Amino acid sequence: MVFRFWAAAIVALFALFHVSQATPATPEKVPFPQGPIISPQVMIVSMFADEANVWFDGNFARSGLGNLYSSNISTPGLSMEDPYVHCTSNNSVCQVTTSMAEINAAATMMALTLSPRFDFRSTYWILAGIAGVNPKFGTLGSVALSQYAIQVALQYEFDPREAPENFSTSYFPFGTTGPGQYPTNLYGTEVMELNKDLRDAVSQFARNASLSDSANAAKYRKLYDDVEDYHAALSGPSIIACDTATSDVYYSGNRLSEGFESYVSLLTNGTANYCMTAQEDNASLEVLLRMHIAKRVDYSRVILMRAGSNFDRPPTNMSLLEHVTKGGQNGFDISIQNMYKGGVEIVKGIVRNWDCTYKKGIAPSNYIGDIWGSLGRGTPNFGPGPKWGQSGSPAAQASDSSDQPSTKRARRARRLH
């Protein structure tokens, strides 16, 4: 009897082990968050905690727009650092934090825009963060509203010590043999153009802000007074209109910055001037463009705003290492403050003028979209021309055809059966 008992036990254990190896455990099903569909008028997009917290420290509540902590909504796929969308009690204004750099930004934005908890078709998006600032166009604490975002580091790169002697920079465009040649291999995200008419309209709201400054920032600006091209760096903070360079790499230095200035001009046929450097913008904009094609957002309602926290190159009499590690963040505090001060004026302007202006939207007079012409809305004045002609990308054409009457009738017929 004892032998039979242990024999049976061994057989049972072997069978259990075999089953456990052959059949992995099925992940527990987590119910999708339920609740009413939220359609905010404004969605604020922050990239990290300091950019987000300034909207929650009581300033926003004092603005008369409500409390962004009134409603905290979870939806799958948001950042692990802040997995909630925060909204006012009437859901007119919401905020999300993507986490930093392009991958995090794209992942969070895709999860958010695909969430069934939200209807973003009439929402204005404010991508609101801090950035490096080009001393040729701005200064510490200045707030820039951009028409273009350019993905400057999407190129070949050499170690500078191994680059040919005649290369002005260690970066050069895909499909070429050196700097200054237009790329022949494009990924589609290199240049994103936004609604200039909307940018100009909300700039007027932002100029109602009383921007902050500091003694440390003012002292650091004076280090740039020996270069004629850096006149803009010497003044106090202001609202400016210029463009954003996107790079996952936190770059700094004269050669890199000047190389990327040239690349921005090359890619946009001389129409863009980068004044801010950031890590996320082209990734976020690519998601919003795709979701426009999917009819989930309106790309013409996107606002890109960056405030200068550090210069993207050192002053003449300071080493690059010292600039980056010791002196490069003298504008951090005022950039956070001014990003909020300019941003909240834009939010107030949109919400308070919703019925008379912003509900129907501000039609762009310029081309909007990517370097490929994916939206099918006109022809970009940069790049090689629309990749798919005037009809836009295959995804845009498919999305448009899905709204044809015959398609709608077919969908209704399927529902009836």
Coordinates of C-alpha atoms in Angstrom, one line a residue:
M1 CA 0.0 0.0 0.0
V2 CA 2.8 2.4 0.9
F3 CA 4.6 1.7 -2.4
R4 CA 1.4 2.2 -4.4
F5 CA 0.7 5.5 -2.6
W6 CA 4.1 7.0 -3.3
A7 CA 4.1 5.7 -6.9
A8 CA 0.7 7.4 -7.5
A9 CA 2.0 10.6 -5.9
I10 CA 5.1 10.6 -8.1
V11 CA 3.0 10.1 -11.3
A12 CA 0.6 12.9 -10.2
L13 CA 3.5 15.3 -9.6
F14 CA 5.1 14.4 -13.0
A15 CA 1.8 15.1 -14.7
L16 CA 1.4 18.4 -12.9
F17 CA 4.9 19.5 -13.9
H18 CA 4.3 18.5 -17.5
V19 CA 1.1 20.5 -17.6
S20 CA 2.6 23.5 -16.0
Q21 CA 5.4 23.4 -18.6
A22 CA 3.1 23.0 -21.6
T23 CA 0.4 25.4 -20.6
P24 CA 1.6 28.9 -19.4
A25 CA -0.7 30.6 -16.9
T26 CA -3.2 32.8 -18.6
P27 CA -2.9 36.5 -17.5
E28 CA -5.7 37.6 -15.3
K29 CA -8.2 39.7 -17.2
V30 CA -8.4 43.2 -15.8
P31 CA -11.7 45.0 -16.5
F32 CA -11.3 48.1 -18.7
P33 CA -12.0 51.4 -16.7
Q34 CA -15.6 52.3 -17.1
G35 CA -17.3 55.7 -17.0
P36 CA -18.8 58.4 -19.1
I37 CA -16.9 59.6 -22.2
I38 CA -14.9 62.8 -21.5
S39 CA -14.5 65.4 -24.2
P40 CA -12.1 68.1 -22.8
Q41 CA -11.8 71.5 -24.5
V42 CA -8.1 71.6 -23.6
M43 CA -5.6 68.8 -22.9
I44 CA -2.3 69.8 -21.3
V45 CA 0.6 67.5 -22.1
S46 CA 3.6 67.5 -19.7
M47 CA 6.7 65.4 -20.0
F48 CA 7.9 65.1 -16.4
A49 CA 7.0 65.8 -12.8
D50 CA 8.2 69.4 -12.5
E51 CA 6.4 70.4 -15.7
A52 CA 3.2 68.8 -14.4
N53 CA 3.3 69.9 -10.7
V54 CA 3.2 73.6 -11.6
W55 CA -0.4 73.0 -12.8
F56 CA -1.4 71.4 -9.5
D57 CA 0.1 73.7 -6.8
G58 CA -2.9 75.9 -6.4
N59 CA -2.1 78.3 -9.3
F60 CA -4.5 76.7 -11.7
A61 CA -7.4 76.7 -9.1
R62 CA -6.8 80.4 -8.6
S63 CA -7.1 81.0 -12.3
G64 CA -10.8 80.4 -12.1
L65 CA -10.6 77.3 -14.4
G66 CA -11.1 74.7 -11.6
N67 CA -9.0 72.1 -9.9
L68 CA -7.1 69.6 -12.1
Y69 CA -7.2 67.1 -9.3
S70 CA -11.0 67.0 -9.2
S71 CA -11.1 63.9 -11.4
N72 CA -8.3 61.3 -11.9
I73 CA -8.9 58.9 -14.7
S74 CA -6.9 55.8 -15.3
T75 CA -6.6 54.2 -18.7
P76 CA -4.3 51.3 -19.8
G77 CA -0.9 52.2 -21.3
L78 CA -0.2 55.5 -19.6
S79 CA 3.2 56.2 -18.0
M80 CA 4.1 54.1 -15.0
E81 CA 5.3 57.4 -13.3
D82 CA 1.8 59.0 -13.5
P83 CA -0.8 56.6 -14.9
Y84 CA -3.7 59.0 -14.7
V85 CA -5.3 61.8 -16.7
H86 CA -6.2 64.6 -14.3
C87 CA -9.3 66.8 -15.1
T88 CA -11.3 69.6 -13.7
S89 CA -14.7 68.8 -12.3
N90 CA -16.5 69.8 -15.5
N91 CA -13.9 68.0 -17.6
S92 CA -13.2 71.1 -19.7
V93 CA -9.5 71.0 -19.0
C94 CA -7.4 67.8 -18.5
Q95 CA -3.7 67.1 -18.1
V96 CA -1.4 64.0 -18.7
T97 CA 2.3 63.4 -18.1
T98 CA 4.0 61.3 -20.8
S99 CA 7.4 60.7 -19.2
M100 CA 10.5 61.9 -21.0
A101 CA 12.0 61.2 -24.4
E102 CA 10.4 60.1 -27.7
I103 CA 9.5 56.5 -26.8
N104 CA 7.7 57.4 -23.6
A105 CA 6.0 60.3 -25.3
A106 CA 4.7 58.2 -28.2
A107 CA 3.6 55.3 -26.0
T108 CA 1.6 57.5 -23.6
M109 CA 0.1 59.6 -26.4
M110 CA -1.0 56.5 -28.4
A111 CA -2.5 54.9 -25.3
L112 CA -4.4 58.1 -24.4
T113 CA -5.7 58.9 -27.8
L114 CA -7.0 55.3 -28.3
S115 CA -8.7 55.2 -24.9
P116 CA -12.5 54.8 -25.2
R117 CA -12.9 57.0 -22.1
F118 CA -12.2 60.1 -24.2
D119 CA -13.5 61.9 -27.2
F120 CA -10.7 64.3 -28.4
R121 CA -12.2 65.3 -31.8
S122 CA -12.7 68.9 -30.6
T123 CA -9.9 69.1 -28.1
Y124 CA -7.0 71.6 -28.2
W125 CA -3.7 70.0 -27.3
I126 CA -1.0 72.1 -25.5
L127 CA 2.4 70.3 -25.5
A128 CA 3.8 72.4 -22.7
G129 CA 7.4 71.8 -21.5
I130 CA 10.8 73.3 -20.9
A131 CA 13.7 73.2 -23.3
G132 CA 17.2 74.3 -24.3
V133 CA 17.2 77.7 -25.9
N134 CA 19.2 79.0 -28.8
P135 CA 20.9 82.3 -27.8
K136 CA 20.4 83.6 -31.4
F137 CA 16.6 83.7 -30.9
G138 CA 15.7 83.6 -27.2
T139 CA 16.9 83.6 -23.7
L140 CA 16.4 81.9 -20.3
G141 CA 12.8 82.0 -19.3
S142 CA 11.4 82.9 -22.8
V143 CA 8.4 81.0 -24.0
A144 CA 8.3 79.9 -27.6
L145 CA 5.2 78.9 -29.6
S146 CA 6.3 76.9 -32.7
Q147 CA 5.0 76.3 -36.2
Y148 CA 7.6 73.6 -36.9
A149 CA 9.1 70.7 -35.0
I150 CA 12.2 69.2 -36.7
Q151 CA 13.7 65.9 -35.7
V152 CA 17.3 67.0 -36.1
A153 CA 19.2 63.9 -34.9
L154 CA 17.5 61.5 -37.3
Q155 CA 20.7 61.2 -39.4
Y156 CA 23.9 59.3 -39.7
E157 CA 26.3 60.0 -36.9
F158 CA 30.1 59.6 -36.7
D159 CA 32.3 59.8 -33.6
P160 CA 33.7 63.4 -34.3
R161 CA 37.2 62.0 -33.9
E162 CA 36.6 59.7 -36.9
A163 CA 34.7 62.1 -39.1
P164 CA 36.3 63.4 -42.3
E165 CA 38.2 66.6 -41.9
N166 CA 36.0 68.5 -44.2
F167 CA 32.8 67.6 -42.2
S168 CA 31.5 70.6 -40.3
T169 CA 29.5 68.3 -38.0
S170 CA 29.5 64.6 -37.2
Y171 CA 25.9 64.3 -38.4
F172 CA 24.9 64.0 -42.0
P173 CA 21.5 63.1 -43.7
F174 CA 20.4 59.6 -44.6
G175 CA 21.1 58.6 -48.1
T176 CA 23.8 61.2 -48.6
T177 CA 27.6 61.4 -48.5
G178 CA 28.0 64.4 -46.2
P179 CA 26.4 67.4 -44.4
G180 CA 24.4 69.9 -46.4
Q181 CA 22.8 67.4 -48.8
Y182 CA 19.1 66.8 -48.7
P183 CA 18.2 63.4 -47.3
T184 CA 17.1 60.8 -49.9
N185 CA 15.8 58.4 -47.3
L186 CA 12.9 59.9 -45.2
Y187 CA 11.1 58.3 -42.3
G188 CA 8.2 60.8 -42.4
T189 CA 8.7 62.3 -39.0
E190 CA 11.5 64.7 -39.8
V191 CA 9.4 67.8 -40.0
M192 CA 6.0 68.4 -38.5
E193 CA 4.2 71.7 -39.3
L194 CA 1.4 73.1 -37.1
N195 CA -1.4 75.6 -37.6
K196 CA 0.2 79.0 -37.8
D197 CA -3.1 80.8 -37.5
L198 CA -3.8 79.1 -34.2
R199 CA -0.2 79.7 -33.0
D200 CA -0.6 83.4 -33.7
A201 CA -4.0 83.6 -32.1
V202 CA -2.9 81.9 -28.8
S203 CA 0.3 83.9 -28.7
Q204 CA -1.8 86.9 -28.0
F205 CA -3.3 85.2 -25.0
A206 CA 0.2 84.2 -23.8
R207 CA 1.4 87.8 -24.0
N208 CA -1.1 88.6 -21.2
A209 CA 1.3 86.8 -18.8
S210 CA 3.6 88.6 -16.5
L211 CA 6.7 86.4 -16.9
S212 CA 9.2 85.6 -14.1
D213 CA 12.9 86.3 -14.0
S214 CA 15.8 85.8 -11.6
A215 CA 19.1 87.3 -10.6
N216 CA 21.0 84.1 -11.5
A217 CA 19.4 83.9 -14.9
A218 CA 20.2 87.6 -15.6
K219 CA 23.8 87.1 -14.5
Y220 CA 24.3 84.1 -16.8
R221 CA 22.8 85.9 -19.8
K222 CA 25.5 88.6 -19.5
L223 CA 28.1 86.0 -20.3
Y224 CA 26.8 86.0 -23.9
D225 CA 27.3 89.7 -24.5
D226 CA 30.5 89.3 -26.5
V227 CA 28.9 87.6 -29.5
E228 CA 26.9 89.9 -31.8
D229 CA 24.5 87.1 -32.9
Y230 CA 23.5 86.5 -29.3
H231 CA 21.7 89.8 -28.9
A232 CA 18.4 87.9 -28.1
A233 CA 20.1 86.1 -25.2
L234 CA 20.7 89.4 -23.3
S235 CA 17.1 90.5 -22.9
G236 CA 14.6 89.4 -20.3
P237 CA 12.0 86.6 -20.9
S238 CA 9.3 87.2 -23.5
I239 CA 6.8 85.3 -25.7
I240 CA 8.5 84.4 -29.0
A241 CA 7.5 82.7 -32.2
C242 CA 10.1 80.2 -33.5
D243 CA 10.6 76.5 -33.9
T244 CA 11.6 73.4 -31.9
A245 CA 14.4 70.9 -32.6
T246 CA 13.7 67.4 -31.4
S247 CA 16.4 65.0 -30.3
D248 CA 16.5 62.2 -27.7
V249 CA 20.1 63.1 -27.1
Y250 CA 20.5 66.1 -24.8
Y251 CA 23.0 67.8 -26.9
S252 CA 25.0 71.0 -26.3
G253 CA 27.9 72.9 -27.9
N254 CA 28.5 75.2 -30.8
R255 CA 29.3 72.7 -33.4
L256 CA 26.3 70.5 -32.8
S257 CA 23.9 73.4 -32.4
E258 CA 25.2 75.2 -35.5
G259 CA 25.1 71.9 -37.4
F260 CA 21.5 71.4 -36.4
E261 CA 20.6 75.0 -37.3
S262 CA 21.8 74.3 -40.8
Y263 CA 19.9 71.0 -41.0
V264 CA 16.7 72.7 -39.9
S265 CA 17.1 75.2 -42.6
L266 CA 17.9 72.5 -45.1
L267 CA 14.9 70.3 -44.3
T268 CA 12.4 73.2 -44.3
N269 CA 13.8 75.1 -47.3
G270 CA 14.8 78.0 -45.0
T271 CA 11.4 78.5 -43.5
A272 CA 12.1 77.3 -39.9
N273 CA 14.5 78.6 -37.3
Y274 CA 14.9 76.5 -34.2
C275 CA 15.0 78.4 -30.9
M276 CA 14.2 75.5 -28.6
T277 CA 15.6 72.0 -28.1
A278 CA 13.4 69.2 -26.7
Q279 CA 13.2 65.4 -26.6
E280 CA 9.6 64.5 -27.2
D281 CA 7.8 66.8 -29.7
N282 CA 8.0 65.0 -33.0
A283 CA 6.9 61.7 -31.3
S284 CA 3.9 63.3 -29.7
L285 CA 3.0 65.1 -33.0
E286 CA 3.3 61.9 -35.0
V287 CA 0.8 60.2 -32.8
L288 CA -1.6 63.2 -33.0
L289 CA -1.2 63.2 -36.8
R290 CA -2.0 59.5 -37.1
M291 CA -5.0 59.9 -34.8
H292 CA -6.2 62.8 -37.0
I293 CA -6.2 60.3 -39.9
A294 CA -8.1 57.9 -37.7
K295 CA -10.6 60.7 -36.9
R296 CA -9.9 60.7 -33.2
V297 CA -8.2 64.1 -32.9
D298 CA -8.0 67.3 -34.9
Y299 CA -4.4 68.0 -35.8
S300 CA -5.2 71.6 -36.6
R301 CA -5.9 72.1 -32.9
V302 CA -2.3 71.3 -31.6
I303 CA -0.2 74.0 -29.9
L304 CA 3.5 73.5 -29.2
M305 CA 4.9 75.6 -26.4
R306 CA 8.4 75.4 -24.8
A307 CA 10.2 77.6 -22.3
G308 CA 14.0 78.1 -22.2
S309 CA 15.7 76.5 -19.2
N310 CA 19.3 76.5 -20.4
F311 CA 21.3 77.7 -23.4
D312 CA 22.1 75.1 -26.0
R313 CA 25.7 76.2 -26.2
P314 CA 28.2 77.7 -23.8
P315 CA 29.3 81.3 -23.5
T316 CA 32.7 82.2 -25.0
N317 CA 34.8 82.0 -21.8
M318 CA 33.4 78.8 -20.4
S319 CA 34.1 75.2 -21.2
L320 CA 31.3 73.1 -22.5
L321 CA 31.6 70.7 -19.6
E322 CA 31.2 73.5 -17.1
H323 CA 28.3 75.0 -19.0
V324 CA 26.4 71.7 -19.0
T325 CA 27.2 70.4 -15.5
K326 CA 27.4 73.7 -13.5
G327 CA 25.9 76.6 -15.2
G328 CA 23.5 75.2 -17.8
Q329 CA 20.3 75.1 -15.7
N330 CA 20.2 78.7 -14.3
G331 CA 16.9 79.2 -16.0
F332 CA 15.2 76.0 -14.8
D333 CA 12.9 77.6 -12.2
I334 CA 11.8 80.5 -14.3
S335 CA 11.2 78.3 -17.3
I336 CA 8.8 76.1 -15.3
Q337 CA 7.0 79.2 -14.0
N338 CA 6.8 80.9 -17.4
M339 CA 5.7 77.8 -19.2
Y340 CA 2.8 77.7 -16.8
K341 CA 2.1 81.5 -16.9
G342 CA 2.0 81.5 -20.7
G343 CA 0.2 78.2 -20.8
V344 CA -2.6 79.1 -18.4
E345 CA -3.4 82.3 -20.3
I346 CA -3.8 80.2 -23.5
V347 CA -6.1 77.8 -21.6
K348 CA -8.2 80.7 -20.3
G349 CA -8.4 82.2 -23.7
I350 CA -9.6 79.0 -25.4
V351 CA -12.1 78.1 -22.7
R352 CA -13.6 81.6 -22.3
N353 CA -13.9 82.1 -26.0
W354 CA -15.1 78.6 -26.8
D355 CA -18.5 79.4 -28.1
C356 CA -17.6 82.4 -30.2
T357 CA -14.3 81.1 -31.7
Y358 CA -12.7 77.9 -30.5
K359 CA -15.6 75.5 -30.7
K360 CA -15.6 75.7 -34.5
G361 CA -11.8 75.9 -34.7
I362 CA -9.3 78.2 -36.4
A363 CA -8.8 77.1 -40.0
P364 CA -5.1 77.0 -41.0
S365 CA -4.0 79.1 -43.9
N366 CA -0.7 77.2 -44.1
Y367 CA 0.0 73.6 -44.9
I368 CA -0.2 71.4 -41.8
G369 CA 1.1 67.9 -41.3
D370 CA 4.3 65.9 -41.9
I371 CA 7.0 65.9 -44.6
W372 CA 5.2 63.2 -46.5
G373 CA 1.9 65.2 -46.9
S374 CA 0.1 62.3 -45.1
L375 CA -3.0 64.3 -44.3
G376 CA -3.7 65.2 -47.9
R377 CA -4.2 68.8 -47.0
G378 CA -2.1 70.8 -49.5
T379 CA 1.5 70.5 -50.4
P380 CA 4.3 71.2 -47.9
N381 CA 6.7 73.9 -48.9
F382 CA 9.6 71.7 -47.7
G383 CA 10.7 68.2 -48.6
P384 CA 10.5 66.4 -51.9
G385 CA 6.7 66.8 -52.3
P386 CA 3.8 64.7 -51.2
K387 CA 4.7 61.0 -51.1
W388 CA 1.2 59.9 -52.2
G389 CA 0.0 62.9 -54.2
Q390 CA -2.7 65.2 -53.1
S391 CA -5.0 62.5 -51.7
G392 CA -2.8 61.9 -48.7
S393 CA -1.5 58.6 -47.3
P394 CA -3.2 55.2 -47.9
A395 CA -4.4 55.4 -44.3
A396 CA -5.9 58.8 -44.9
Q397 CA -7.6 57.6 -48.1
A398 CA -9.0 54.6 -46.3
S399 CA -10.2 56.7 -43.4
D400 CA -12.0 59.1 -45.9
S401 CA -13.6 56.2 -47.8
S402 CA -14.9 54.8 -44.5
D403 CA -17.2 57.9 -44.3
Q404 CA -18.7 57.5 -47.8
P405 CA -22.5 57.0 -47.8
S406 CA -22.2 53.5 -49.3
T407 CA -19.9 52.5 -46.5
K408 CA -22.2 54.0 -43.8
R409 CA -25.1 52.1 -45.3
A410 CA -23.1 48.9 -45.2
R411 CA -22.3 49.4 -41.6
R412 CA -25.9 50.1 -40.7
A413 CA -27.0 47.0 -42.6
R414 CA -24.5 44.9 -40.6
R415 CA -25.8 46.3 -37.4
L416 CA -29.4 45.5 -38.4
H417 CA -28.4 41.9 -39.1

